[in-house]
PDB file of C-alpha atoms and ligand atoms in Angstrom:
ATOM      1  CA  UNK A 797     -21.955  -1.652  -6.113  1.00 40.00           C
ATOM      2  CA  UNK A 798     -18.280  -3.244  -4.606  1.00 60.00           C
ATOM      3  CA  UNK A 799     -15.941   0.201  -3.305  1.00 89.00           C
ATOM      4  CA  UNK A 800     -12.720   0.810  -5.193  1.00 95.00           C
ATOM      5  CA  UNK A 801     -10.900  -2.319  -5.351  1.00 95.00           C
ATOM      6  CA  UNK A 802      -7.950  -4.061  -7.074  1.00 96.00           C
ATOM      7  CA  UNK A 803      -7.991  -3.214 -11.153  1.00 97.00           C
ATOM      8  CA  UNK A 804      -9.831  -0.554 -10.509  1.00 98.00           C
ATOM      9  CA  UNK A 805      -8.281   3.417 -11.571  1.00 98.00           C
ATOM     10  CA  UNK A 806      -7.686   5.862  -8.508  1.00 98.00           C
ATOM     11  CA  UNK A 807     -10.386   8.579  -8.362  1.00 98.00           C
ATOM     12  CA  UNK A 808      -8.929  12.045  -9.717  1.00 98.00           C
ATOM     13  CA  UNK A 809      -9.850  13.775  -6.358  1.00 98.00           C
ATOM     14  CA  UNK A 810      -8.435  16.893  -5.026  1.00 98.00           C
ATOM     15  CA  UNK A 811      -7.485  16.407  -1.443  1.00 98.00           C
ATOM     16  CA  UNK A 812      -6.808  19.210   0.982  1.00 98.00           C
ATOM     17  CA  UNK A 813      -3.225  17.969   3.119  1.00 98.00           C
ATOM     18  CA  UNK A 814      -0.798  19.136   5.491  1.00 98.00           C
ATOM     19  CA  UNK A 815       1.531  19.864   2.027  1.00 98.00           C
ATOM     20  CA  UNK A 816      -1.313  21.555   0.613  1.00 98.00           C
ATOM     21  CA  UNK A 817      -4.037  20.737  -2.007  1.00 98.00           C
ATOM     22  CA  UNK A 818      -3.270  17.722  -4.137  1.00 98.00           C
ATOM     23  CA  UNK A 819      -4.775  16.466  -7.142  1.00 98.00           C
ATOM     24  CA  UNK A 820      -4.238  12.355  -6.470  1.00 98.00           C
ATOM     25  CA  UNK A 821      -3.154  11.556 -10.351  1.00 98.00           C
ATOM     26  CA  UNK A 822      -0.905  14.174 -10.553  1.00 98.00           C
ATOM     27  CA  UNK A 823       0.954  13.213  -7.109  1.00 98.00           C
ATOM     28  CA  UNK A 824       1.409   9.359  -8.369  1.00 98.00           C
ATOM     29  CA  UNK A 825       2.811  10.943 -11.244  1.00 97.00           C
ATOM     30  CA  UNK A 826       4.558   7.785 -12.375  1.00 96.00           C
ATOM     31  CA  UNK A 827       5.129   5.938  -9.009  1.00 98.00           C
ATOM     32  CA  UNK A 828       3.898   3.459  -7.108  1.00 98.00           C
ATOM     33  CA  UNK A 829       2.001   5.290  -4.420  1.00 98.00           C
ATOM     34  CA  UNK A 830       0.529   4.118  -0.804  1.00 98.00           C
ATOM     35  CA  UNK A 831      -2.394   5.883   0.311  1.00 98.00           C
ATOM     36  CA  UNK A 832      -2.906   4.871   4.424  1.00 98.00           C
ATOM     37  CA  UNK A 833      -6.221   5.878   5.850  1.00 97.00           C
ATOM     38  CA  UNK A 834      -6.669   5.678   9.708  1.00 96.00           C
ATOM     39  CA  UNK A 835      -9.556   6.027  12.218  1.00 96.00           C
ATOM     40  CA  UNK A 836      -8.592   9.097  14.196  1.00 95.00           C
ATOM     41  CA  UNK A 837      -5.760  11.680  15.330  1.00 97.00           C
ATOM     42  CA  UNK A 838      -4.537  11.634  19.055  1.00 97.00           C
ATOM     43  CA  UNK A 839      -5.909   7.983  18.533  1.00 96.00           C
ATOM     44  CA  UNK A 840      -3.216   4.988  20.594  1.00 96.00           C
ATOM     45  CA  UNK A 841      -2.887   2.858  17.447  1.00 97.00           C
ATOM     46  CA  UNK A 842      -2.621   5.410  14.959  1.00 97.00           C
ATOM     47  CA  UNK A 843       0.050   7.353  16.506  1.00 97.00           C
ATOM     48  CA  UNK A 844       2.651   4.247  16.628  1.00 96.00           C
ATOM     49  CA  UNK A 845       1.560   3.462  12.642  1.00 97.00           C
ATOM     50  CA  UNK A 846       2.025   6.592  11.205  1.00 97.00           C
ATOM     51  CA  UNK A 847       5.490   7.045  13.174  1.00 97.00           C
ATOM     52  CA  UNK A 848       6.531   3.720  11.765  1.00 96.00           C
ATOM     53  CA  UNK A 849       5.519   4.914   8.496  1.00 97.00           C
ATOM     54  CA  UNK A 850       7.830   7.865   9.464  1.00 97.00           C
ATOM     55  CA  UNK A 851      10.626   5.247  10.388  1.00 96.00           C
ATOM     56  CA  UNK A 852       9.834   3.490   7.011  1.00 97.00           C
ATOM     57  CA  UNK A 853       9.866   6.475   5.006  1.00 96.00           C
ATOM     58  CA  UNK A 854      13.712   5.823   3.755  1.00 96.00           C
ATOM     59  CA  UNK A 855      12.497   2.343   2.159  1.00 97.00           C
ATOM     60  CA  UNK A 856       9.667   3.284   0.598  1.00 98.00           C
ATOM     61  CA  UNK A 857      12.007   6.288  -1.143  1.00 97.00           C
ATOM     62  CA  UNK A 858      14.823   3.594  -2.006  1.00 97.00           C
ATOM     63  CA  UNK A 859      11.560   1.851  -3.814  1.00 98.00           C
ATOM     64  CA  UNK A 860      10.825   4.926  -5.186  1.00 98.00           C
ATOM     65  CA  UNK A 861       6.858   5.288  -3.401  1.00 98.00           C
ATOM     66  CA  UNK A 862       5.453   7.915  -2.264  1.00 98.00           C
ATOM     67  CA  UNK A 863       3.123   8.041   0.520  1.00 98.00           C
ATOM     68  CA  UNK A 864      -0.155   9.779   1.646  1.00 98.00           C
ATOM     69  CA  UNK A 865      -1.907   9.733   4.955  1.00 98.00           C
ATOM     70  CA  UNK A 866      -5.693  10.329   5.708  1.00 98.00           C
ATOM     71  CA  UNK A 867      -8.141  10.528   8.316  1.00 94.00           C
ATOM     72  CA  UNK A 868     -11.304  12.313   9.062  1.00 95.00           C
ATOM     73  CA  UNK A 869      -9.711  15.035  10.849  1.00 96.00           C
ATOM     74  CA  UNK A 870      -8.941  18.643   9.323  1.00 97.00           C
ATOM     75  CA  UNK A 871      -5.396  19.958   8.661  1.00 98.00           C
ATOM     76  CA  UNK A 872      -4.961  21.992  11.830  1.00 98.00           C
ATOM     77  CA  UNK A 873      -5.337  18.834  13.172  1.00 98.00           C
ATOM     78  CA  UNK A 874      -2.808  16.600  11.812  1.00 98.00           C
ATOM     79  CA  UNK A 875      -0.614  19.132  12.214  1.00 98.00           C
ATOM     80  CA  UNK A 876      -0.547  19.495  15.704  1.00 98.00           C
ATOM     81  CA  UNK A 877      -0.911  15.463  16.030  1.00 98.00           C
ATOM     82  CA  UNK A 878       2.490  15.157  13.917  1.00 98.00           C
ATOM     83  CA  UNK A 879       4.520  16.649  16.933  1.00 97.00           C
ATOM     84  CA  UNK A 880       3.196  13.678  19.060  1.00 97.00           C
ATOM     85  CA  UNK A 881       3.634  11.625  16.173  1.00 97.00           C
ATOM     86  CA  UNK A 882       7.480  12.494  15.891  1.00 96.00           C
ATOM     87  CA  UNK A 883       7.796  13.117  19.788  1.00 94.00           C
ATOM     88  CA  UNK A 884       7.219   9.203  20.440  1.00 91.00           C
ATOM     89  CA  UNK A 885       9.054   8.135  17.391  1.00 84.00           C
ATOM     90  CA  UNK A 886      12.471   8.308  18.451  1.00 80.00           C
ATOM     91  CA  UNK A 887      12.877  11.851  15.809  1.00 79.00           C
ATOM     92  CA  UNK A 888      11.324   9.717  13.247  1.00 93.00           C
ATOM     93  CA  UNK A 889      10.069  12.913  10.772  1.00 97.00           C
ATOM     94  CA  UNK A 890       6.923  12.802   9.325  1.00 98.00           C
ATOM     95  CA  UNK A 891       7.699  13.827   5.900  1.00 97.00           C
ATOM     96  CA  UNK A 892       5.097  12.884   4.068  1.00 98.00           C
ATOM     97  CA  UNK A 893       1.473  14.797   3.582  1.00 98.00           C
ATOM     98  CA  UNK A 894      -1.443  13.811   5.718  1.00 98.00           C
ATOM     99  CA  UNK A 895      -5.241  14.246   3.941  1.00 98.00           C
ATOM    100  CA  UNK A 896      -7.901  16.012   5.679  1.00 98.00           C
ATOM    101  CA  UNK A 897     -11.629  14.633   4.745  1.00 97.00           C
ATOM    102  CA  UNK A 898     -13.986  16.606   7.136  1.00 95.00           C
ATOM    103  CA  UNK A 899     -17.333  15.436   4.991  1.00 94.00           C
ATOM    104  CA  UNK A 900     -15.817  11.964   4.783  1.00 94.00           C
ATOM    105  CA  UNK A 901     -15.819  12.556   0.698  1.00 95.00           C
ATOM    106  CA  UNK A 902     -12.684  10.808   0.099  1.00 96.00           C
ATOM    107  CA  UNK A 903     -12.880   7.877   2.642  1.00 95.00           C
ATOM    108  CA  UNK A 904     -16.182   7.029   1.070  1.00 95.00           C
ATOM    109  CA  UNK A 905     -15.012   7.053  -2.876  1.00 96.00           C
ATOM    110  CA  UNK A 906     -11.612   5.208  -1.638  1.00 97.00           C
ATOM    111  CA  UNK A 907     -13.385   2.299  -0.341  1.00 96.00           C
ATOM    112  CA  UNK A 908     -12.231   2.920   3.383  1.00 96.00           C
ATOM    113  CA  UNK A 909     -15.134   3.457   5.548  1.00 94.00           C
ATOM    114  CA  UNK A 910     -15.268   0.826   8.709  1.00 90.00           C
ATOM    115  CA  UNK A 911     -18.757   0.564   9.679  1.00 87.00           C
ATOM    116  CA  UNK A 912     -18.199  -0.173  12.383  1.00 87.00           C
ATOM    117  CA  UNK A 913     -16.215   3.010  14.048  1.00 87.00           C
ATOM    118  CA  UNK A 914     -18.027   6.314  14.640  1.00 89.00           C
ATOM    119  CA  UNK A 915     -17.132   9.451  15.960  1.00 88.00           C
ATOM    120  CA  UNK A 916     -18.918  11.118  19.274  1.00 87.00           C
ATOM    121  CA  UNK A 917     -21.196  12.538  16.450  1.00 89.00           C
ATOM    122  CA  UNK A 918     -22.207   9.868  15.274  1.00 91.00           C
ATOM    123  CA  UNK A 919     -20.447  10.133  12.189  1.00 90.00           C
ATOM    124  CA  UNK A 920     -18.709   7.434  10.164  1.00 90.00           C
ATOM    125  CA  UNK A 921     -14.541   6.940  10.352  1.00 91.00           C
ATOM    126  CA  UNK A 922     -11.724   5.743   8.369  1.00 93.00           C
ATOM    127  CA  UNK A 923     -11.126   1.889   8.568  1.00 94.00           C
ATOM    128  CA  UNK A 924      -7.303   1.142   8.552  1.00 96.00           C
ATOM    129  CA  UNK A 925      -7.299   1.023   5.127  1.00 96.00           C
ATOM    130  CA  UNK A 926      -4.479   0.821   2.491  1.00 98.00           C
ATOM    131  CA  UNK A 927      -3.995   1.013  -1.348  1.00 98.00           C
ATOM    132  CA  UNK A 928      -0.727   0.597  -3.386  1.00 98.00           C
ATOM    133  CA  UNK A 929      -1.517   2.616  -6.729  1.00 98.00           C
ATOM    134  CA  UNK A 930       0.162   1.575  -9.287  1.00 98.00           C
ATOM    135  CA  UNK A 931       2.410   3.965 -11.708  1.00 98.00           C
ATOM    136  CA  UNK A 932      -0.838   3.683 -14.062  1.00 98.00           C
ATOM    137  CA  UNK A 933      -3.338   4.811 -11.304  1.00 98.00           C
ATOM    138  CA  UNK A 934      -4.382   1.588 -10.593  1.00 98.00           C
ATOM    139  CA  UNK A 935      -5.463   0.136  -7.154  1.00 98.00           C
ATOM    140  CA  UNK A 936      -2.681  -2.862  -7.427  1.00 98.00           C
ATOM    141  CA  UNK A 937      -3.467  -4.002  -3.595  1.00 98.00           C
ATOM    142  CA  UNK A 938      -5.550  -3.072  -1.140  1.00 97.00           C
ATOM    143  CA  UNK A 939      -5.867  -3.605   2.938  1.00 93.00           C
ATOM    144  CA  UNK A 940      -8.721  -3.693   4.793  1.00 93.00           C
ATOM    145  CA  UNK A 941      -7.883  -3.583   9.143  1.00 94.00           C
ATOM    146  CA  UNK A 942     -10.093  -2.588  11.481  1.00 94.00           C
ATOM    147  CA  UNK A 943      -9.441  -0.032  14.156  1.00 93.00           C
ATOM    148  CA  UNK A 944      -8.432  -2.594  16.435  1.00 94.00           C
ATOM    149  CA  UNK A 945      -5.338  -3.736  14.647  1.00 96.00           C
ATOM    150  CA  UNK A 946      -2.705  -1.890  13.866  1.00 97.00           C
ATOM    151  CA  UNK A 947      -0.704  -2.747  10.185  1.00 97.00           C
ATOM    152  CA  UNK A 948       2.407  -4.452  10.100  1.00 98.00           C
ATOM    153  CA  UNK A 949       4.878  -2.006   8.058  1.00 98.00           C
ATOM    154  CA  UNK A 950       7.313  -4.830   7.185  1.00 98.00           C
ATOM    155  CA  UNK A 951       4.342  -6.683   5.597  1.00 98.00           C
ATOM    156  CA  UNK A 952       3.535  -3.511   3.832  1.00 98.00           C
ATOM    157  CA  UNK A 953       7.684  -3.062   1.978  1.00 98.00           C
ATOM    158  CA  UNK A 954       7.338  -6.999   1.369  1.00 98.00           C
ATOM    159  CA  UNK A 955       4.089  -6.914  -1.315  1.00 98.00           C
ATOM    160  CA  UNK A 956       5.745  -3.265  -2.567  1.00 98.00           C
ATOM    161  CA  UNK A 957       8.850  -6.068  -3.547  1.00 98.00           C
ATOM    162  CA  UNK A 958       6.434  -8.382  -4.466  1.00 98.00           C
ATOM    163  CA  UNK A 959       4.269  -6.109  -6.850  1.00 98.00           C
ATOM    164  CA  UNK A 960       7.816  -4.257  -8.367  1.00 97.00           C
ATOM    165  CA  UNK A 961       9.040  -7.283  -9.197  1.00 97.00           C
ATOM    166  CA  UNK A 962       5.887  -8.322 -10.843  1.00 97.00           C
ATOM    167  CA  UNK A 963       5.789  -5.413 -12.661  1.00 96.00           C
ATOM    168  CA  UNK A 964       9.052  -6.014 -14.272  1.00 96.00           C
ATOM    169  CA  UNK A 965       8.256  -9.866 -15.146  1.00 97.00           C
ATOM    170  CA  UNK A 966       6.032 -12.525 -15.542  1.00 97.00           C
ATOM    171  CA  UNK A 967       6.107 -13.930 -12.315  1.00 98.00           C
ATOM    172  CA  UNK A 968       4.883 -14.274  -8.981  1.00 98.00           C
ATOM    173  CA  UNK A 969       5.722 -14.385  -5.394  1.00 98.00           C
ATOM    174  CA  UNK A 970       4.988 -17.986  -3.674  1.00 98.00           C
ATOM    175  CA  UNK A 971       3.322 -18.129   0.154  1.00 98.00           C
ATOM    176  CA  UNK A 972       5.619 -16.688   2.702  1.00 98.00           C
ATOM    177  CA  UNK A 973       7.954 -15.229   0.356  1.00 98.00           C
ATOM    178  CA  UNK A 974      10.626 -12.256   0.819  1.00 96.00           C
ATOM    179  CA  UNK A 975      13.660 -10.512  -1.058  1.00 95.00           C
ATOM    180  CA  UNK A 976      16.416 -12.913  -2.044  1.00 95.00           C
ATOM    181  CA  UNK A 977      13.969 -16.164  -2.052  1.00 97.00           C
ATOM    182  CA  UNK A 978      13.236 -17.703  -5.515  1.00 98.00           C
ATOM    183  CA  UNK A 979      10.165 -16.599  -7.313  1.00 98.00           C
ATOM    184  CA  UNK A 980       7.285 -18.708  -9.452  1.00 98.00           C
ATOM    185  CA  UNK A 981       6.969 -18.259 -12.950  1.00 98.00           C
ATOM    186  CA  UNK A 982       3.337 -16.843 -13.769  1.00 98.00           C
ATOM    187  CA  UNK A 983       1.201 -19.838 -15.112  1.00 96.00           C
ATOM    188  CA  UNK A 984       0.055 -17.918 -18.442  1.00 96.00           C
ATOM    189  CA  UNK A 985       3.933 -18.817 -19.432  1.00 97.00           C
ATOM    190  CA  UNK A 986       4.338 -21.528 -21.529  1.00 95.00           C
ATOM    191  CA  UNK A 987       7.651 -23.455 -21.356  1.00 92.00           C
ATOM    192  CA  UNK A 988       9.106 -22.599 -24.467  1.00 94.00           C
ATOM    193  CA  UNK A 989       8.232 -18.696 -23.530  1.00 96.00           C
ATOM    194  CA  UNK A 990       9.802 -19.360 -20.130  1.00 96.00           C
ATOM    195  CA  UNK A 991      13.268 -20.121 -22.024  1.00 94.00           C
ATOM    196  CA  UNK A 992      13.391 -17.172 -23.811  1.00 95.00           C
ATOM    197  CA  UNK A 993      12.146 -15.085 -20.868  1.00 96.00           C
ATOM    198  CA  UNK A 994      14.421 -16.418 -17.831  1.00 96.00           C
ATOM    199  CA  UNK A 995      17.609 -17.726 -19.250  1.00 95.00           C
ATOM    200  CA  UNK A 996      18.907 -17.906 -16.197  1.00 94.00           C
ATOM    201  CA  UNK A 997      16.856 -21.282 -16.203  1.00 95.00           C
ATOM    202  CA  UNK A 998      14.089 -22.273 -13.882  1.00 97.00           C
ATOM    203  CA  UNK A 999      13.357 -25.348 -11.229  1.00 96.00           C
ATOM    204  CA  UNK A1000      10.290 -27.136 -12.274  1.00 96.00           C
ATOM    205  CA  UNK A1001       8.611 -29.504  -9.554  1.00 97.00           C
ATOM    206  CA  UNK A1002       7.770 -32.612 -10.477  1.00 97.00           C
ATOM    207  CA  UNK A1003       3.833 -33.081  -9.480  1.00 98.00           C
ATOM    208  CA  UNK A1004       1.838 -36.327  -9.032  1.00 98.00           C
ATOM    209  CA  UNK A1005      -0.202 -34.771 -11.938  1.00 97.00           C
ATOM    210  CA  UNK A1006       2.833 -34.571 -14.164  1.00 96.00           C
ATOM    211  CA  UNK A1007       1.850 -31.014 -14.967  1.00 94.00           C
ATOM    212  CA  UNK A1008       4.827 -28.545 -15.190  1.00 92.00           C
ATOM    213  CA  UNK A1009       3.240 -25.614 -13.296  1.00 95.00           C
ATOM    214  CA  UNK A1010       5.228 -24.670 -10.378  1.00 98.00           C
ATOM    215  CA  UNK A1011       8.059 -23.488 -11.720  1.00 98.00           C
ATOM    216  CA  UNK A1012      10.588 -21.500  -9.547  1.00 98.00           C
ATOM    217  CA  UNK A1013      13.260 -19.104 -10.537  1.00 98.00           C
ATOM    218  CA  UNK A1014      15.387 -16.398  -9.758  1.00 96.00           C
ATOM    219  CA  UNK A1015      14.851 -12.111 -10.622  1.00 94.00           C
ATOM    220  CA  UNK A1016      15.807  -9.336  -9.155  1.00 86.00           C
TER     221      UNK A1016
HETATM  222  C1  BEZ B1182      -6.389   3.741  17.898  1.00 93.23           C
HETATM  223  O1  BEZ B1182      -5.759   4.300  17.015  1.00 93.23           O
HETATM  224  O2  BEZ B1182      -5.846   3.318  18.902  1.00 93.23           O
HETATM  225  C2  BEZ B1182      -7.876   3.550  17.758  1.00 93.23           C
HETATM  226  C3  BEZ B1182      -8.613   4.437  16.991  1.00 93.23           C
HETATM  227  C4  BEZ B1182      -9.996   4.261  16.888  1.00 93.23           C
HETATM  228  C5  BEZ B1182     -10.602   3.194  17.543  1.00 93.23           C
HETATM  229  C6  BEZ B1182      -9.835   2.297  18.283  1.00 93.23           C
HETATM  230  C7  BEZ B1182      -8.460   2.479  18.385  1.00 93.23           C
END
């Protein structure tokens, strides 16, 4: 059977975190929501991603997201690993709550194991994974790194603009896009809906195949 994936609803768990329990529905509440798993704590890579989450944290709040951490490790933990965290992140504060998953319950029904990483123990880790959770508990897209490769945070606000804005209309965001470049209208719009729906007009290509498909326009 595939792990959690895009489509799918976010697992009701109960998480134990450095804020406390939470109960994962209830803290998306109605907001797009980015859960970060990571291998280890006191880990190289991990330290400079979650302080660049840290540094981050003020555009993720303009978007309105929340964020949640996780890794293997227990609460006493993280919270000792959060003073390196903000000690070699120029102040950056880690605001947001960290999950604990000692039994590796939650890494396992999130979809975020990496096979390949063990602990001394011989027990499994936390890929780098990441989900964006939709305001209707929905996995709306999901990373998949290995330990080896640390996630690129800009990457991470650019499909947040790219999924809000998708959210709001029927379009979507063309290869390399970013804030303040045109977007494509979604192909399941005809062009009498696409009218009505974008009056500020649209661009249509013209295509050897004389179909009008790629159709570009602007939204905030
Ligand atoms: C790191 O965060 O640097 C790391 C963690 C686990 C395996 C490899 C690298």
């Amino acid at each position: 059977m595939p792990g959690l994936t895009i489509g799918d609803t976010l697992p009701d768990l109960v998480v134990e975190t450095t804020h406390g329990k939470i109960k994962l529905h209830d803290y998306v509440d109605n907001a797009f929501t980015i859960i970060f798993s990571h291998p280890g704590d006191f880990t190289p890579v991990c330290t400079t991603e979650l302080g660049m989450m840290a540094a981050y944290a003020d555009k993720f709040a303009e978007r309105g997201v929340k964020l949640l951490g996780l890794s293997a490790d227990d609460v006493e933990s993280h919270n000792e690993w959060i003073k390196d965290i903000e000690a070699c992140n120029k102040g950056s504060k880690v605001t947001y709550p960290i999950a604990a998953d000692p039994d590796r319950r939650i890494i396992k029904q999130l979809n975020m194991v990496d096979p390949d990483e063990k602990d001394s123990s011989g027990q499994q880790l936390p890929s780098r994974g990441l989900h964006i959770v939709g305001p209707d508990k929905k996995i709306k897209l999901s990373f998949l790194y290995p330990a080896s490769t640390g996630r690129n945070m800009d990457e991470v606000v650019r499909v947040l603009d790219s999924l809000q804005r998708a959210s709001k209309h029927k379009i979507a965001t063309p290869a390399n896009w970013k804030p303040g470049d045109k977007v494509v209208i979604s192909p399941s719009v005809s062009s009498d809906e696409a009218k009505q729906m974008f009056p500020q007009g649209y661009d249509a290509v013209e295509l050897p195949s004389n179909k009008d498909y790629l159709r570009f326009t602007n939204v905030d």
